[in-house]
Amino acid sequence: MTDKSKMPIPDVHSLTLKVLRLCRPSLVPTPSLQLEEEEQVRPSGPAQQTSDMMDFEGSGTSSMLVLPSSFGKIYVGETFSAYINLLNHTGLNLRQVILKAELQVGASKIMLVDNSTSPYDAFGPNKNQDFVVSHRLSEAGNHILACTVYYVNPGQLEQHKSFRKFFKFNAFHPISISTKVMQVQSSFFVESEIQNTSSSCLFLESVLFGPADDLTINDLNHADPSNNSDQSTFGDKKYFKPSEVRHYLHILDSAHTDAVPQSQRSLGRVEVSWRSNMGEPGRVQTQQVVAQVVPSRDIEVYVPSLPPHLELEVPFRLSCNVRNCTSSGMNLRLVLLKAKMSGVLVNGVSTQDLGHIPAHGSIEVLLTLLPLAPGVHPVTGLKFVNMQTNMEIEVDKICDVLVE
């Protein structure tokens, strides 16, 4: 058996440390009673207020508020707030009382309270000191609130004592944000997919895209962009239900046409702001959205519009826009290669002298083509020859046409 007289006596401290998370109350859920239309009674006059209360309770919640009985859930983007209390529960007059509270997230530490520069020199019996700390959470995962207390016990031999307490909690992602980037010519189309991954309904305040300094943005998430309308494409629907997914689209263009070509380009960040069902604000911002830049060719061909109907073995004209993407002028010749055409062939002359196209300039070219087979066929076989350097540039496909 163990001799209890030789067991170490636990160190009893003169200060008590308590920590409480500060959060807003929630509505009390109530069972919803569904009534048929003929069973519903709509009073008027003084009873109208009672009827409105019945409607509120029938929605699944009551007008009563309940205080939180546990830590609950906290999400990235919300502000973590805590109440810290120090109490001297002894009859001693403590000195040099210091509290340090820091929030540990991974390898980083954020200091929330540190009164080491001005400690409490006189901390008498039953005296207590309150602290309120807050910090906006930017990362998901484990968080540790580490509180360290230092103090001096009075007496002939002043004892410098200290103790630490740790409070752990998890932060969750309330909103999942994923982006897709598509490059069309010199423009970047950024699609942002936003999903409510929390267990409660959120109130979306804004979904913004902060572009890089050298980019201009066109927001396509308004009902009528031409009139600068503030109405969203989702209408007045601000509530974001759990597991609901929404898509937002932005177009980014370079503000400088003479920018140096890069293999990658930082476009900006997506920022989402919301409020919880009790009004607590939250905000989250993504990392930089990076696009893999597709290098532009020296010559690009675009088809602005297609004929509405194409009949078999009936010639048609196709208008093309040929653009010189280089910083110097070109004297171009267009050659249509019949060997690389299928379904739709050139009708008539297969060579055209386009003349001089200035730097970053364009010219309209008409092609006369003949469809020989029904179905969907690509328009291919275009070759451009720079008459100054004899350099040849082939364009694989400019569009697809439907032959009936």
Coordinates of C-alpha atoms in Angstrom, one line a residue:
M1 CA 0.0 0.0 0.0
T2 CA 1.1 3.6 -0.6
D3 CA 1.9 5.8 2.3
K4 CA -0.4 8.8 1.9
S5 CA 1.8 10.9 4.1
K6 CA 4.5 10.9 1.5
M7 CA 2.2 11.8 -1.5
P8 CA 2.7 15.3 -2.9
I9 CA 0.1 17.8 -1.8
P10 CA -1.5 19.6 -4.8
D11 CA -0.7 23.2 -5.1
V12 CA -3.8 25.3 -4.2
H13 CA -3.9 28.7 -5.8
S14 CA -5.3 31.8 -4.3
L15 CA -7.0 32.9 -7.6
T16 CA -9.9 31.3 -9.4
L17 CA -10.1 31.7 -13.2
K18 CA -13.4 31.2 -15.1
V19 CA -14.1 31.6 -18.8
L20 CA -17.4 31.9 -20.5
R21 CA -18.1 32.3 -24.2
L22 CA -20.3 35.3 -25.1
C23 CA -22.9 34.7 -27.7
R24 CA -26.4 35.8 -28.4
P25 CA -29.5 33.8 -27.3
S26 CA -31.5 31.7 -29.8
L27 CA -35.2 31.3 -30.4
V28 CA -37.0 28.5 -28.7
P29 CA -38.2 25.9 -31.3
T30 CA -41.8 24.8 -31.0
P31 CA -43.7 22.0 -32.8
S32 CA -45.5 23.4 -35.9
L33 CA -49.3 22.6 -36.2
Q34 CA -50.5 22.5 -39.8
L35 CA -54.2 23.4 -40.3
E36 CA -56.4 23.1 -43.3
E37 CA -57.5 26.4 -44.9
E38 CA -61.1 25.9 -43.7
E39 CA -59.9 25.3 -40.2
Q40 CA -57.8 28.5 -40.0
V41 CA -59.5 31.4 -38.1
R42 CA -58.4 34.9 -39.0
P43 CA -59.6 37.3 -36.2
S44 CA -59.7 41.0 -36.7
G45 CA -59.5 44.0 -34.4
P46 CA -57.8 43.6 -31.0
A47 CA -57.4 39.9 -31.6
Q48 CA -55.2 40.5 -34.7
Q49 CA -52.0 40.8 -32.6
T50 CA -52.8 37.4 -31.0
S51 CA -53.2 36.0 -34.5
D52 CA -49.9 37.3 -35.6
M53 CA -48.2 35.7 -32.6
M54 CA -49.9 32.4 -33.6
D55 CA -48.5 32.7 -37.1
F56 CA -45.0 33.3 -35.6
E57 CA -45.2 30.2 -33.4
G58 CA -46.6 28.2 -36.3
S59 CA -43.4 28.8 -38.3
G60 CA -41.5 26.5 -35.9
T61 CA -40.2 29.1 -33.5
S62 CA -41.7 31.0 -30.6
S63 CA -41.1 34.6 -29.4
M64 CA -39.2 33.3 -26.4
L65 CA -35.4 33.4 -26.2
V66 CA -33.2 30.8 -24.6
L67 CA -29.7 31.4 -23.2
P68 CA -27.0 29.0 -24.5
S69 CA -26.3 26.0 -22.1
S70 CA -23.2 24.9 -23.9
F71 CA -20.4 26.3 -26.0
G72 CA -22.3 25.6 -29.2
K73 CA -20.8 25.9 -32.7
I74 CA -18.7 28.8 -34.0
Y75 CA -17.9 29.4 -37.7
V76 CA -15.0 30.9 -39.6
G77 CA -15.8 34.6 -40.3
E78 CA -17.6 35.1 -37.0
T79 CA -16.1 36.9 -34.0
F80 CA -15.2 34.8 -31.0
S81 CA -16.0 36.6 -27.8
A82 CA -15.3 35.4 -24.2
Y83 CA -15.7 36.7 -20.7
I84 CA -12.8 36.0 -18.3
N85 CA -13.1 36.4 -14.5
L86 CA -10.3 36.4 -12.0
L87 CA -11.4 36.0 -8.3
N88 CA -9.4 36.1 -5.1
H89 CA -11.2 33.6 -3.0
T90 CA -8.8 33.8 0.0
G91 CA -8.3 36.3 2.8
L92 CA -4.8 37.3 1.5
N93 CA -3.8 40.5 -0.2
L94 CA -2.2 39.4 -3.4
R95 CA 0.2 41.5 -5.4
Q96 CA 1.5 41.7 -9.0
V97 CA -1.5 40.0 -10.5
I98 CA -1.0 39.4 -14.2
L99 CA -3.3 37.8 -16.8
K100 CA -2.2 36.7 -20.3
A101 CA -4.7 35.3 -22.7
E102 CA -3.8 34.2 -26.1
L103 CA -5.6 32.3 -28.9
Q104 CA -3.5 29.5 -30.4
V105 CA -4.4 28.5 -34.0
G106 CA -2.0 26.0 -35.4
A107 CA 1.5 27.5 -35.1
S108 CA 0.3 31.1 -34.7
K109 CA -0.6 32.8 -31.5
I110 CA -2.8 35.9 -31.1
M111 CA -2.4 37.8 -27.8
L112 CA -5.8 38.9 -26.5
V113 CA -5.0 40.2 -23.0
D114 CA -1.7 41.1 -21.4
N115 CA -1.5 43.4 -18.5
S116 CA 2.1 42.6 -17.6
T117 CA 3.1 46.3 -18.1
S118 CA 0.6 47.4 -15.5
P119 CA -0.1 44.5 -13.1
Y120 CA -2.6 44.8 -10.2
D121 CA -0.5 45.6 -7.2
A122 CA -3.3 45.4 -4.7
F123 CA -5.7 42.4 -5.2
G124 CA -7.5 42.1 -1.9
P125 CA -9.8 39.4 -0.5
N126 CA -12.9 38.6 -2.6
K127 CA -11.8 41.1 -5.2
N128 CA -12.5 40.1 -8.8
Q129 CA -11.5 41.5 -12.2
D130 CA -13.4 41.0 -15.5
F131 CA -12.0 40.9 -19.0
V132 CA -13.8 40.7 -22.3
V133 CA -11.8 39.5 -25.3
S134 CA -12.8 39.1 -28.9
H135 CA -11.2 38.0 -32.2
R136 CA -12.5 37.3 -35.7
L137 CA -11.8 33.7 -36.7
S138 CA -10.2 33.3 -40.1
E139 CA -9.2 29.6 -40.0
A140 CA -11.1 26.4 -39.5
G141 CA -10.0 23.6 -37.1
N142 CA -8.9 23.4 -33.5
H143 CA -8.5 26.6 -31.5
I144 CA -7.0 26.9 -28.0
L145 CA -7.6 29.8 -25.6
A146 CA -4.6 29.7 -23.3
C147 CA -4.9 31.7 -20.1
T148 CA -1.8 32.2 -17.8
V149 CA -2.1 33.9 -14.4
Y150 CA 0.9 35.2 -12.4
Y151 CA 0.7 36.6 -8.9
V152 CA 2.7 37.1 -5.7
N153 CA 1.6 35.7 -2.3
P154 CA 2.3 38.0 0.6
G155 CA 4.4 36.9 3.6
Q156 CA 7.9 36.9 4.9
L157 CA 8.9 34.9 1.8
E158 CA 7.1 36.3 -1.1
Q159 CA 6.0 33.4 -3.4
H160 CA 5.8 34.0 -7.1
K161 CA 3.1 31.7 -8.4
S162 CA 1.5 31.0 -11.7
F163 CA -0.9 28.6 -13.3
R164 CA -2.4 28.0 -16.8
K165 CA -5.7 26.8 -18.1
F166 CA -6.6 25.8 -21.7
F167 CA -10.0 26.0 -23.3
K168 CA -10.3 24.2 -26.7
F169 CA -13.0 24.6 -29.3
N170 CA -13.4 23.9 -33.0
A171 CA -14.2 26.5 -35.8
F172 CA -16.2 25.2 -38.7
H173 CA -16.7 26.5 -42.3
P174 CA -20.2 28.0 -42.6
I175 CA -19.8 28.6 -46.3
S176 CA -18.0 26.7 -49.0
I177 CA -16.6 28.7 -51.8
S178 CA -15.1 27.2 -55.0
T179 CA -14.2 29.1 -58.2
K180 CA -13.8 28.3 -61.8
V181 CA -12.0 30.5 -64.3
M182 CA -12.5 30.5 -68.1
Q183 CA -10.5 32.8 -70.4
V184 CA -12.2 34.2 -73.5
Q185 CA -9.8 36.3 -75.6
S186 CA -8.3 38.7 -73.0
S187 CA -11.2 38.5 -70.6
F188 CA -11.5 36.1 -67.6
F189 CA -14.9 34.7 -66.6
V190 CA -14.9 33.8 -62.9
E191 CA -17.7 31.6 -61.6
S192 CA -18.1 31.4 -57.8
E193 CA -20.0 28.5 -56.3
I194 CA -21.2 29.3 -52.8
Q195 CA -22.8 26.7 -50.5
N196 CA -24.2 27.0 -47.0
T197 CA -22.5 24.2 -45.1
S198 CA -23.9 25.3 -41.7
S199 CA -26.9 23.8 -40.0
S200 CA -28.9 27.0 -39.9
C201 CA -30.2 29.6 -42.2
L202 CA -27.9 32.6 -43.0
F203 CA -28.8 36.1 -44.2
L204 CA -26.5 37.0 -47.1
E205 CA -25.5 40.6 -47.1
S206 CA -23.1 40.7 -50.0
V207 CA -21.1 38.5 -52.4
L208 CA -18.2 40.6 -53.8
F209 CA -15.2 40.0 -56.0
G210 CA -12.2 42.3 -55.2
P211 CA -10.2 42.4 -58.4
A212 CA -6.5 42.9 -58.7
D213 CA -5.2 46.5 -59.2
D214 CA -4.6 46.1 -63.0
L215 CA -8.1 44.6 -63.7
T216 CA -11.5 46.0 -64.2
I217 CA -14.6 44.1 -63.2
N218 CA -18.1 43.6 -64.6
D219 CA -20.6 42.2 -62.2
L220 CA -23.2 40.0 -63.9
N221 CA -25.3 39.2 -60.8
H222 CA -27.8 42.0 -61.2
A223 CA -31.3 41.6 -62.7
D224 CA -30.7 44.6 -65.1
P225 CA -27.0 45.5 -65.3
S226 CA -27.7 48.1 -68.0
N227 CA -29.7 50.3 -65.5
N228 CA -27.2 49.7 -62.6
S229 CA -30.0 48.0 -60.7
D230 CA -29.1 46.8 -57.2
Q231 CA -31.6 43.9 -57.5
S232 CA -29.8 40.5 -57.5
T233 CA -30.5 37.8 -60.0
F234 CA -31.9 35.9 -57.0
G235 CA -34.5 38.6 -56.4
D236 CA -35.3 39.6 -52.8
K237 CA -34.3 36.1 -51.6
K238 CA -31.6 37.0 -49.0
Y239 CA -32.0 33.9 -46.8
F240 CA -29.5 31.2 -47.5
K241 CA -30.8 27.8 -46.5
P242 CA -28.6 25.0 -45.3
S243 CA -27.0 23.0 -48.2
E244 CA -28.3 25.6 -50.6
V245 CA -25.9 26.4 -53.6
R246 CA -25.7 29.6 -55.5
H247 CA -23.6 30.7 -58.5
Y248 CA -22.2 34.1 -59.1
L249 CA -20.4 35.3 -62.3
H250 CA -17.9 38.2 -62.8
I251 CA -16.0 39.3 -65.9
L252 CA -12.5 40.6 -65.4
D253 CA -10.6 42.6 -68.1
S254 CA -7.1 44.0 -68.2
A255 CA -6.9 47.7 -67.7
H256 CA -3.6 47.8 -69.7
T257 CA -3.6 46.4 -73.2
D258 CA 0.2 46.4 -73.4
A259 CA 0.6 44.2 -70.3
V260 CA 3.5 41.7 -70.3
P261 CA 2.2 38.1 -71.0
Q262 CA 2.3 35.8 -68.0
S263 CA 1.7 32.1 -67.6
Q264 CA -0.3 32.7 -64.4
R265 CA -2.3 35.7 -63.2
S266 CA -3.8 36.7 -59.9
L267 CA -7.3 37.9 -60.5
G268 CA -8.5 38.8 -57.0
R269 CA -10.5 37.4 -54.0
V270 CA -14.1 36.5 -53.4
E271 CA -15.6 38.0 -50.2
V272 CA -18.9 36.9 -48.7
S273 CA -20.6 38.7 -45.8
W274 CA -23.6 37.4 -43.9
R275 CA -25.5 37.4 -40.6
S276 CA -26.7 34.5 -38.6
N277 CA -30.4 34.0 -37.6
M278 CA -29.8 36.1 -34.5
G279 CA -27.9 38.9 -36.3
E280 CA -24.3 38.0 -35.6
P281 CA -22.1 39.2 -38.5
G282 CA -19.7 37.0 -40.3
R283 CA -17.3 37.5 -43.2
V284 CA -15.0 35.2 -45.1
Q285 CA -12.5 35.9 -47.9
T286 CA -10.8 33.4 -50.2
Q287 CA -7.2 33.2 -51.2
Q288 CA -6.1 34.8 -54.5
V289 CA -8.0 33.3 -57.5
V290 CA -5.2 32.4 -59.9
A291 CA -5.8 31.8 -63.6
Q292 CA -3.7 29.8 -66.0
V293 CA -3.3 32.3 -68.9
V294 CA -3.7 30.9 -72.3
P295 CA -1.1 32.5 -74.6
S296 CA -2.7 34.5 -77.4
R297 CA -1.9 33.6 -81.0
D298 CA -0.5 36.1 -83.5
I299 CA -3.8 35.9 -85.4
E300 CA -7.2 35.2 -83.9
V301 CA -10.4 34.5 -85.9
Y302 CA -13.9 35.1 -84.4
V303 CA -17.3 34.5 -85.9
P304 CA -19.7 37.1 -84.5
S305 CA -22.9 35.4 -85.8
L306 CA -24.0 32.3 -87.7
P307 CA -26.7 32.0 -90.4
P308 CA -30.0 30.9 -88.9
H309 CA -30.6 28.1 -91.3
L310 CA -28.2 26.1 -93.5
E311 CA -29.6 23.9 -96.3
L312 CA -27.8 21.0 -97.8
E313 CA -25.8 21.8 -101.0
V314 CA -26.8 25.5 -100.8
P315 CA -23.9 27.9 -100.6
F316 CA -23.8 30.4 -97.7
R317 CA -21.6 33.3 -96.6
L318 CA -19.9 33.3 -93.2
S319 CA -18.6 36.6 -91.8
C320 CA -15.3 36.4 -89.8
N321 CA -13.3 38.8 -87.8
V322 CA -9.6 38.4 -88.3
R323 CA -7.5 40.2 -85.6
N324 CA -3.8 40.9 -85.5
C325 CA -2.7 40.3 -81.9
T326 CA 0.9 41.4 -82.4
S327 CA 2.5 44.8 -81.8
S328 CA 3.4 45.2 -85.5
G329 CA 1.4 45.4 -88.7
M330 CA 1.0 42.4 -91.1
N331 CA 0.3 42.0 -94.8
L332 CA -1.8 38.8 -94.8
R333 CA -3.0 36.3 -97.4
L334 CA -5.8 33.8 -96.5
V335 CA -5.6 30.3 -98.0
L336 CA -8.4 27.8 -97.5
L337 CA -7.1 24.2 -97.4
K338 CA -9.7 21.9 -98.9
A339 CA -7.8 18.8 -97.7
K340 CA -8.5 19.8 -94.1
M341 CA -12.2 20.5 -94.6
S342 CA -15.0 17.9 -94.1
G343 CA -18.8 18.3 -94.4
V344 CA -18.4 22.0 -95.3
L345 CA -16.0 23.0 -98.1
V346 CA -14.9 26.2 -99.7
N347 CA -17.0 27.3 -102.7
G348 CA -15.1 29.3 -105.2
V349 CA -11.7 31.0 -104.8
S350 CA -9.6 29.5 -102.0
T351 CA -7.1 32.4 -101.8
Q352 CA -7.7 36.0 -100.6
D353 CA -5.3 38.8 -100.2
L354 CA -6.4 40.6 -97.0
G355 CA -4.0 43.5 -97.3
H356 CA -2.4 45.4 -94.4
I357 CA -3.8 44.9 -90.9
P358 CA -2.3 47.3 -88.3
A359 CA -1.0 46.2 -84.9
H360 CA -3.9 45.1 -82.7
G361 CA -6.2 45.8 -85.6
S362 CA -8.9 43.7 -87.2
I363 CA -10.6 43.2 -90.6
E364 CA -13.8 41.5 -91.7
V365 CA -13.5 38.6 -94.1
L366 CA -16.4 36.9 -96.0
L367 CA -16.1 33.2 -96.7
T368 CA -18.3 31.4 -99.2
L369 CA -18.8 27.8 -98.1
L370 CA -20.8 24.8 -99.4
P371 CA -22.4 22.2 -97.0
L372 CA -22.1 18.7 -98.4
A373 CA -23.5 16.6 -95.6
P374 CA -26.2 17.1 -92.9
G375 CA -25.4 17.4 -89.3
V376 CA -23.0 19.4 -87.2
H377 CA -19.7 20.2 -88.9
P378 CA -16.6 22.3 -87.9
V379 CA -15.4 25.1 -90.1
T380 CA -11.7 24.4 -90.5
G381 CA -8.7 24.6 -92.9
L382 CA -7.8 28.3 -92.6
K383 CA -4.2 29.3 -93.2
F384 CA -2.8 32.8 -93.0
V385 CA 0.5 33.8 -94.6
N386 CA 2.4 36.9 -93.6
M387 CA 3.7 38.2 -96.9
Q388 CA 6.5 40.2 -95.2
T389 CA 8.1 37.2 -93.3
N390 CA 6.5 34.2 -95.2
M391 CA 5.4 32.9 -91.8
E392 CA 2.4 30.6 -92.0
I393 CA -0.3 30.4 -89.2
E394 CA -3.0 27.7 -89.3
V395 CA -6.3 28.0 -87.4
D396 CA -7.8 24.6 -86.6
K397 CA -11.5 25.5 -86.1
I398 CA -13.3 28.8 -86.0
C399 CA -16.9 27.5 -85.3
D400 CA -19.4 24.7 -85.8
V401 CA -22.4 24.9 -88.1
L402 CA -25.6 22.8 -88.3
V403 CA -26.7 21.7 -91.7
E404 CA -30.4 20.5 -92.0

